[in-house]
Amino acid sequence: MSKQPPAIGIDLGTTFSVVAMLNEAGQPETLVNAEGDRLTPSLVLFDNDQVIVGKEALKALATEAEWVAECAKRDIGHRVFHKAIGGKQYPPEVIEAFILNKLRVDTTARIGDYEKVVITVPAYFDEVRRKATQDAGYMAGFEVMDIINEPTAAAIAFGYQKGFLSRDGFPHKPEIILVYDLGGGTFDVTVMELHGREFRALATDGDVRLGGFDWDQRLVDLVAEAFARQHFLDPREDARAAGKLWRECEEAKRTLSVRPKTFVPVDFMGRTARIEVTRQQFEEATQDLLDRTRFTTEQTLRAAGLTWEKVDRVLLVGGATRMPMVREMLRKLSGLEPDASVEADEAVAHGAALHAGLLLAKSQGKPRLFKIKNVNSHSLGVVGIDPLTKRRRNGIVIPRNTPLPTTARRIFRTQKDNQRSILVEVVEGESPSADDCTLIGRCSVRNLPPGLPAKSPVHVYFHYHPNGRLKVRVEVPNTHAKIETEFKRENSLPKEHLDGWRKYICGKDPTDYT
Ligand code: AMP
């Protein structure tokens, strides 16, 4: 009998990444990296021919910031990373692949070879970002069995911890949980219903460019301005000094979570200072960031059709929820004591490992221990032209927060006799104007059967998988025509590039499981 592959879950975070595995008893455990740490900083240092990921890269931020790629997750879905490194432009998913590769190599040294993994993404990630994350996994030498949403993974870890998932789990009534997830670079809020072993998302929203990193930035500004008032010099103007200051401020932010004040050492152009920062100053300087999360939280609850009285628990996930201002705000809003019982940094990876275990068991025909029901975080639409204004409009086909999987059909009509092709542009977003939405890709329908009269119907089916990934299928009614549909994605690396990077990053040959 072949050996059962390990159940591995990866939380690929903006600032830190974590790998977890189910042990023999089926319990999730964090795997340590080569340095012996549970958390691997998600930074990449390009040092001549060498690519160094993790702690060393984080240290290098203070001395050679121009060679370090940080927060690549924030740029995922864009064509290139926001800064050129050594004059080279990298796609963000390639930087993510280097991080994943380090996690693979380090954990392989401990548990042996494996390929199948589950990777987590913010619930608010759109289709393009989900695809890019899967591609990063492929380039790092993994077979990505699935991607799941971080808040869902956290809720699974929570359910596991509470015994909901054990075979003799005690009977209980449905519980409404609001998962507030403030990580290093992203913010997600998801309202879930936990019923027995079913985890059902009711609504989700968030901001892919809001996280602890923004709080750091405010502290950097606060400290740099205080230093500038004393010495008429601004450490932010020099990349190295700014990198060092950023590290000091991130440390100081953590201290301010437990103390009312702290000092940040600054050393720039021969001048030194110890700048005092109080928690109150820090909170005032970041109040608007917190307000943005409050606004989104309330909006998500409304989208789920609920009020605070219906919420049984507010679950805190992500390192930045350790800030007292977050807890205080949620306490006031909900009237509940926020639940920090899941390990903020590791719960997501643990939930992903439990999900990986579920998928492996399913592939062997074993019963499923729990069920996940997801919703889409963005509306899916097709571009049409407004006959009056001639503007490009977003015709929504699948509204946001629709339970997944789902399939929607849209009927297009040919415009002239014997038309052989149709181009369908697919967008994600809420705006009625197509240009304000994210273009996912263009679906060109070719080889329509010859001789179709004008105005013949062409059915286009959009199928959203439970993980938020999209498939498109086309049919012409009353014909058996096999129609070629090519979904050409925007900002997505072609298969040859993925294969080339895979070979370069992990030395593995191409496979067809992208
Ligand atoms: P995550 O992506 O969930 O690992 O969250 C990382 C973010 O949490 C980073 O911005 C950290 O600076 C932040 N963080 C971790 N611990 C603390 C703490 N004790 N107080 C404030 N922020 C923290």
XYZ file of C-alpha atoms and ligand atoms in Angstrom:
537
model
C 0.000 0.000 0.000
C 1.357 3.435 -0.901
C 2.055 5.798 1.954
C -0.674 8.320 2.661
C 0.521 11.857 1.798
C 0.654 14.273 4.736
C -2.159 16.818 5.107
C -0.442 20.181 4.751
C -1.930 23.669 5.031
C -0.063 26.884 4.256
C -0.938 30.369 5.406
C 0.910 32.557 2.905
C 0.749 35.834 4.810
C 1.705 39.369 3.816
C 4.258 39.628 6.596
C 4.600 36.051 7.905
C 3.875 32.587 6.549
C 3.097 29.412 8.456
C 2.970 25.717 7.503
C 0.892 23.199 9.448
C 0.421 19.467 9.169
C -2.010 17.003 10.696
C -0.184 14.635 13.029
C -0.990 10.943 13.394
C -3.837 11.723 15.742
C -5.288 14.075 13.109
C -4.396 17.188 15.099
C -2.924 20.234 13.366
C 0.632 21.119 14.312
C 2.840 23.958 13.098
C 6.010 22.831 11.303
C 9.116 24.848 12.105
C 11.390 26.194 9.368
C 15.155 25.599 8.946
C 15.879 28.328 11.509
C 13.636 26.553 14.018
C 10.919 29.248 13.857
C 7.179 28.697 13.570
C 6.657 31.890 11.573
C 8.677 32.648 8.434
C 8.881 36.333 7.481
C 7.421 36.692 3.964
C 10.356 38.617 2.518
C 12.778 37.762 -0.262
C 16.363 39.028 -0.528
C 17.933 38.886 -3.984
C 21.616 38.638 -3.160
C 23.590 38.313 -6.415
C 22.727 34.809 -7.620
C 21.238 33.757 -4.333
C 17.624 34.129 -3.291
C 17.214 34.232 0.491
C 13.809 34.073 2.144
C 12.735 34.758 5.724
C 14.603 36.078 8.733
C 17.816 36.922 6.835
C 15.836 38.889 4.269
C 14.068 40.731 7.089
C 17.428 41.679 8.597
C 18.658 42.851 5.205
C 15.776 45.316 5.060
C 17.753 47.552 7.406
C 20.898 47.545 5.286
C 19.997 46.660 1.704
C 16.308 47.476 1.361
C 16.644 47.943 -2.402
C 17.382 44.205 -2.773
C 14.488 43.035 -0.622
C 10.948 42.280 -1.832
C 8.442 42.766 0.976
C 4.630 42.529 1.114
C 4.386 40.847 -2.316
C 0.927 39.604 -1.348
C -0.344 43.156 -1.573
C 0.670 43.330 -5.232
C -0.652 39.955 -6.235
C -2.999 40.253 -9.212
C -0.840 43.025 -10.693
C 1.471 42.378 -13.587
C 4.674 43.288 -11.752
C 5.891 43.879 -8.197
C 5.793 47.571 -7.235
C 9.558 48.007 -7.239
C 12.245 46.755 -9.586
C 14.918 44.701 -7.826
C 18.414 45.001 -9.279
C 16.732 46.538 -12.327
C 14.542 43.452 -12.729
C 10.751 43.440 -12.687
C 9.282 40.364 -11.024
C 5.657 39.269 -11.180
C 4.399 39.268 -7.543
C 3.393 35.606 -7.778
C 7.016 34.736 -8.568
C 8.116 36.412 -5.323
C 5.388 34.474 -3.505
C 6.687 31.298 -5.186
C 10.177 31.899 -3.752
C 8.614 32.159 -0.279
C 6.568 28.985 -0.778
C 9.627 27.181 -2.076
C 11.545 27.950 1.127
C 8.603 26.624 3.142
C 8.574 23.474 0.986
C 12.320 22.875 1.221
C 12.456 23.446 5.002
C 9.483 21.254 5.814
C 10.555 18.529 3.372
C 13.793 18.269 5.350
C 11.679 17.432 8.414
C 8.829 15.299 7.107
C 10.051 14.031 3.712
C 8.794 14.766 0.229
C 5.246 15.897 -0.362
C 3.440 17.885 -3.047
C -0.225 18.259 -2.205
C -1.146 21.334 -0.197
C -3.966 23.719 0.642
C -3.072 27.414 0.560
C -5.158 30.127 2.182
C -6.168 33.470 0.710
C -8.038 36.454 2.136
C -11.778 35.955 1.613
C -11.803 39.259 -0.190
C -9.292 38.135 -2.843
C -10.811 38.345 -6.314
C -10.523 35.649 -8.963
C -7.342 37.073 -10.467
C -5.561 37.053 -7.108
C -6.757 33.512 -6.360
C -5.425 32.259 -9.674
C -2.085 34.025 -9.093
C -1.796 32.392 -5.656
C -2.405 28.955 -7.164
C 0.221 29.739 -9.790
C 2.707 30.674 -7.047
C 2.109 27.254 -5.482
C 2.741 25.556 -8.817
C 5.981 27.469 -9.405
C 7.147 26.432 -5.933
C 6.729 22.752 -6.828
C 3.397 22.109 -5.126
C 0.184 20.600 -6.314
C -2.362 23.012 -4.885
C -5.353 20.810 -4.046
C -7.430 23.798 -3.067
C -7.341 27.358 -1.857
C -9.564 28.336 1.055
C -10.453 31.602 2.651
C -8.435 32.630 5.693
C -11.437 33.412 7.943
C -13.013 30.072 7.035
C -9.755 28.314 7.890
C -9.640 30.174 11.207
C -13.235 29.190 11.965
C -12.397 25.527 11.204
C -9.429 25.675 13.587
C -11.717 27.236 16.168
C -14.374 24.549 15.612
C -11.730 21.875 15.964
C -10.438 23.391 19.169
C -13.947 23.511 20.590
C -14.526 19.857 19.774
C -17.176 20.535 17.117
C -15.312 18.349 14.655
C -14.651 15.313 16.798
C -16.767 12.253 16.036
C -18.442 12.457 19.416
C -18.643 16.275 19.230
C -21.402 17.456 21.530
C -24.718 18.467 19.990
C -25.225 22.207 19.813
C -27.327 24.866 18.206
C -26.159 26.939 15.230
C -23.755 29.674 16.184
C -23.203 32.928 14.281
C -19.567 33.943 14.281
C -18.116 37.153 12.980
C -14.487 36.586 11.992
C -12.486 39.823 12.127
C -9.143 39.155 10.489
C -6.562 41.938 10.493
C -3.261 40.580 9.238
C -0.051 42.249 8.160
C -1.364 43.539 4.866
C -4.986 42.572 4.432
C -8.244 42.980 6.268
C -11.152 40.563 5.971
C -14.406 40.268 7.763
C -16.647 37.261 7.320
C -19.929 36.342 8.949
C -20.236 32.579 9.312
C -22.763 30.142 10.609
C -21.372 27.119 12.378
C -23.916 24.367 12.503
C -22.718 20.988 13.634
C -19.884 20.232 11.280
C -20.951 22.689 8.627
C -19.116 25.992 8.205
C -21.254 28.285 6.125
C -20.115 31.765 5.085
C -23.041 34.197 4.918
C -21.244 37.347 3.801
C -17.722 38.568 3.351
C -16.002 41.856 2.657
C -12.644 43.447 3.226
C -9.754 45.436 1.961
C -6.719 43.825 0.344
C -4.597 46.876 1.052
C -5.205 47.445 4.745
C -3.326 45.741 7.538
C -0.805 46.021 10.365
C 1.640 47.368 7.807
C -0.411 50.577 7.523
C -0.288 51.015 11.286
C 3.516 50.604 11.065
C 3.668 53.251 8.388
C 1.798 55.751 10.566
C 4.176 55.090 13.435
C 7.140 55.568 11.092
C 5.704 58.944 10.060
C 5.053 59.948 13.661
C 8.604 59.085 14.747
C 10.308 60.481 11.623
C 8.475 63.793 12.009
C 9.457 64.024 15.675
C 13.086 63.303 14.720
C 12.939 65.885 11.935
C 11.665 68.512 14.401
C 14.737 67.877 16.568
C 17.422 67.452 13.908
C 16.001 68.853 10.632
C 16.747 65.513 8.976
C 14.243 62.951 7.730
C 15.305 59.273 7.942
C 12.516 58.322 5.499
C 14.513 59.914 2.682
C 17.148 57.197 2.769
C 16.087 53.646 1.867
C 18.344 52.000 4.443
C 17.450 54.323 7.291
C 13.768 53.981 6.394
C 14.056 50.174 6.425
C 15.683 50.234 9.862
C 13.132 52.704 11.196
C 10.325 50.535 9.907
C 11.654 47.532 11.834
C 12.021 49.560 15.020
C 8.493 50.903 14.647
C 6.986 47.475 14.053
C 8.633 46.385 17.310
C 7.377 49.505 19.074
C 3.839 48.848 17.831
C 3.939 45.448 19.509
C 5.185 47.021 22.735
C 2.331 49.532 22.617
C -0.110 46.604 22.618
C 0.981 45.858 26.184
C 2.409 49.139 27.503
C 1.074 52.704 27.516
C 4.275 54.140 26.035
C 7.576 53.200 24.431
C 10.738 54.726 22.929
C 11.893 54.298 19.346
C 15.653 54.660 18.770
C 16.568 56.590 15.605
C 20.088 56.870 14.265
C 20.515 58.869 11.078
C 23.458 60.746 9.557
C 25.366 60.752 12.805
C 22.406 62.060 14.839
C 20.661 59.869 17.377
C 17.454 60.225 19.342
C 15.032 58.177 21.433
C 11.570 59.256 20.396
C 8.822 58.709 22.950
C 5.481 57.484 21.602
C 2.409 56.918 23.750
C -0.352 54.477 22.961
C -2.758 57.393 22.849
C -0.688 59.204 20.195
C -0.450 56.002 18.183
C -4.191 55.386 18.421
C -5.007 58.937 17.386
C -2.700 58.696 14.391
C -4.360 55.478 13.213
C -8.001 56.094 14.147
C -9.089 56.460 10.511
C -7.608 53.038 9.669
C -9.581 51.445 12.485
C -12.708 53.307 11.330
C -12.334 51.767 7.886
C -12.445 48.289 9.433
C -15.447 49.267 11.573
C -17.342 50.505 8.546
C -16.636 47.289 6.608
C -17.581 45.138 9.601
C -20.983 46.797 9.960
C -21.583 46.635 6.232
C -20.818 42.898 6.154
C -23.190 42.203 8.997
C -25.923 44.049 7.090
C -25.098 42.091 3.923
C -25.611 38.876 5.936
C -29.057 40.226 6.901
C -28.141 40.268 10.593
C -27.778 42.651 13.512
C -25.322 42.501 16.410
C -27.897 40.825 18.688
C -27.762 37.758 16.442
C -23.968 37.431 16.664
C -22.844 34.829 19.217
C -19.122 35.359 18.923
C -16.543 37.753 17.505
C -13.485 35.739 16.571
C -10.162 37.577 16.328
C -7.658 36.408 13.735
C -4.398 37.947 12.492
C -1.535 39.406 14.486
C -2.780 42.988 14.278
C -5.905 42.147 16.323
C -3.594 42.179 19.349
C -3.804 45.972 19.305
C -6.042 47.036 22.202
C -7.810 49.613 19.994
C -9.186 46.796 17.811
C -10.566 44.862 20.756
C -12.050 47.963 22.346
C -13.817 48.945 19.128
C -15.307 45.463 18.664
C -16.336 45.263 22.318
C -18.263 48.531 21.962
C -19.876 47.545 18.668
C -20.944 44.037 19.576
C -21.415 44.143 23.329
C -19.401 40.904 23.397
C -15.922 40.145 24.664
C -13.922 39.418 21.460
C -12.694 35.821 21.388
C -8.936 35.516 21.025
C -8.901 31.808 21.838
C -7.464 30.745 18.477
C -3.751 31.351 18.121
C -3.845 34.552 16.013
C -0.771 33.693 13.955
C -1.206 29.961 13.457
C -4.962 29.276 13.389
C -5.270 29.898 9.652
C -2.572 27.370 8.739
C -4.106 24.866 11.174
C -7.534 25.237 9.560
C -5.945 24.791 6.129
C -4.269 21.552 7.279
C -7.627 20.271 8.545
C -9.117 21.085 5.154
C -6.211 19.310 3.412
C -6.917 16.255 5.605
C -10.544 16.393 4.528
C -9.626 16.502 0.824
C -7.171 13.606 1.140
C -9.741 11.528 3.014
C -12.347 12.333 0.359
C -10.016 11.233 -2.431
C -9.758 7.863 -0.644
C -13.511 7.540 -0.350
C -13.538 8.150 3.413
C -16.414 10.030 5.091
C -16.087 13.776 5.395
C -15.611 15.131 8.862
C -16.954 18.600 8.059
C -18.400 20.693 5.263
C -17.524 24.159 4.041
C -19.935 26.466 2.247
C -18.469 29.596 0.736
C -19.779 32.744 -0.943
C -18.184 34.853 -3.687
C -16.650 38.060 -2.419
C -17.142 40.143 -5.597
C -19.937 40.323 -8.158
C -19.143 38.742 -11.493
C -20.305 40.508 -14.607
C -19.937 40.750 -18.348
C -19.246 43.959 -20.222
C -22.020 45.368 -22.363
C -22.401 48.659 -24.193
C -25.164 50.980 -23.045
C -27.189 51.664 -26.228
C -27.909 55.248 -25.165
C -24.649 56.497 -23.686
C -22.342 54.049 -25.538
C -20.520 53.583 -22.204
C -19.119 50.209 -21.136
C -21.473 48.777 -18.507
C -21.005 45.968 -15.999
C -23.909 43.542 -16.423
C -23.832 41.578 -13.172
C -24.331 37.855 -13.721
C -23.509 36.517 -10.240
C -24.041 39.007 -7.390
C -21.585 39.047 -4.499
C -22.259 36.846 -1.477
C -23.947 34.168 -3.606
C -23.484 30.696 -2.042
C -20.948 28.637 -4.020
C -20.746 26.606 -6.164
C -23.030 28.432 -8.524
C -23.631 28.554 -12.246
C -25.187 31.453 -14.109
C -26.186 31.579 -17.729
C -26.129 34.629 -19.884
C -27.654 34.624 -23.367
C -25.801 36.542 -26.070
C -27.100 36.973 -29.594
C -25.126 37.038 -32.770
C -25.327 40.394 -34.508
C -25.076 39.353 -38.138
C -25.709 36.297 -40.323
C -23.040 33.606 -40.288
C -21.176 35.222 -37.380
C -18.460 32.772 -36.294
C -17.156 34.277 -33.082
C -18.129 36.308 -30.036
C -15.933 38.076 -27.542
C -17.098 38.181 -23.928
C -15.273 40.367 -21.425
C -15.591 39.203 -17.832
C -15.232 41.614 -14.910
C -15.443 41.481 -11.130
C -16.711 44.383 -9.079
C -19.754 46.237 -7.884
C -19.626 49.390 -9.984
C -22.121 49.778 -12.859
C -19.268 51.138 -14.948
C -17.173 48.283 -16.382
C -14.057 50.440 -16.346
C -14.204 50.716 -12.539
C -14.191 46.917 -12.154
C -11.365 44.385 -12.402
C -11.106 42.815 -15.821
C -10.569 39.110 -15.167
C -10.187 38.145 -18.767
C -11.607 37.854 -22.218
C -13.454 34.803 -23.326
C -13.393 34.374 -27.052
C -16.013 32.010 -28.399
C -14.816 30.661 -31.731
C -16.013 28.145 -34.300
C -19.701 28.925 -33.993
C -21.482 26.639 -36.451
C -21.677 28.157 -39.953
C -24.942 29.563 -41.275
C -26.385 30.869 -37.976
C -28.856 33.654 -38.723
C -28.378 37.011 -37.013
C -29.790 37.174 -33.462
C -29.127 33.446 -32.833
C -28.758 32.760 -29.128
C -25.406 31.724 -27.688
C -25.484 30.525 -24.077
C -22.501 31.357 -21.921
C -22.291 29.596 -18.543
C -20.198 30.987 -15.715
C -19.399 28.433 -13.077
C -17.940 29.556 -9.784
C -16.201 26.786 -7.849
C -16.453 26.690 -4.045
C -12.940 28.171 -3.865
C -13.929 31.225 -5.901
C -12.269 30.134 -9.141
C -14.145 30.571 -12.401
C -14.810 28.267 -15.382
C -16.606 29.363 -18.547
C -18.589 27.096 -20.887
C -20.484 27.955 -24.075
C -23.382 26.271 -25.877
C -25.386 27.059 -28.978
C -28.911 25.701 -28.417
C -30.145 23.008 -30.810
C -26.686 22.256 -32.158
C -24.064 19.845 -31.012
C -21.322 22.208 -32.047
C -18.259 21.826 -29.883
C -17.247 25.356 -29.261
C -13.786 26.394 -28.447
C -13.641 28.812 -25.577
C -10.414 30.297 -24.613
C -10.497 32.289 -21.430
C -7.586 34.653 -21.808
C -6.741 36.020 -18.431
C -5.527 39.490 -17.758
C -2.330 39.791 -15.727
C -1.828 36.060 -15.577
C 1.450 34.376 -16.493
C 1.190 32.027 -19.499
C 1.794 28.318 -18.849
C 5.265 28.393 -20.515
C 6.383 31.141 -18.119
C 4.974 29.257 -15.131
C 6.855 26.146 -16.244
C 10.066 28.132 -16.759
C 9.847 29.705 -13.302
C 8.967 26.350 -11.748
C 12.113 24.837 -13.193
C 14.175 27.838 -12.041
C 12.726 28.104 -8.541
C 12.421 24.469 -7.495
C 14.051 22.486 -10.309
C 10.871 20.526 -11.026
C 9.565 19.708 -14.480
C 6.251 20.974 -15.785
C 3.068 19.083 -14.993
C -0.487 19.696 -16.105
C -1.954 20.426 -12.690
C -1.857 24.212 -12.832
P -0.365 38.037 10.438
O -0.282 38.365 8.959
O -1.688 37.559 10.862
O 0.771 37.218 10.929
O -0.225 39.460 11.161
C 0.959 40.127 11.155
C 0.710 41.535 11.608
O 0.352 41.517 12.981
C 1.926 42.401 11.465
O 1.550 43.684 10.986
C 2.421 42.480 12.897
O 3.148 43.688 13.117
C 1.138 42.481 13.667
N 1.309 42.078 15.069
C 1.787 40.899 15.541
N 1.826 40.914 16.885
C 1.346 42.133 17.275
C 1.138 42.774 18.549
N 1.449 42.165 19.698
N 0.606 44.026 18.551
C 0.303 44.650 17.402
N 0.494 44.116 16.183
C 1.000 42.866 16.111
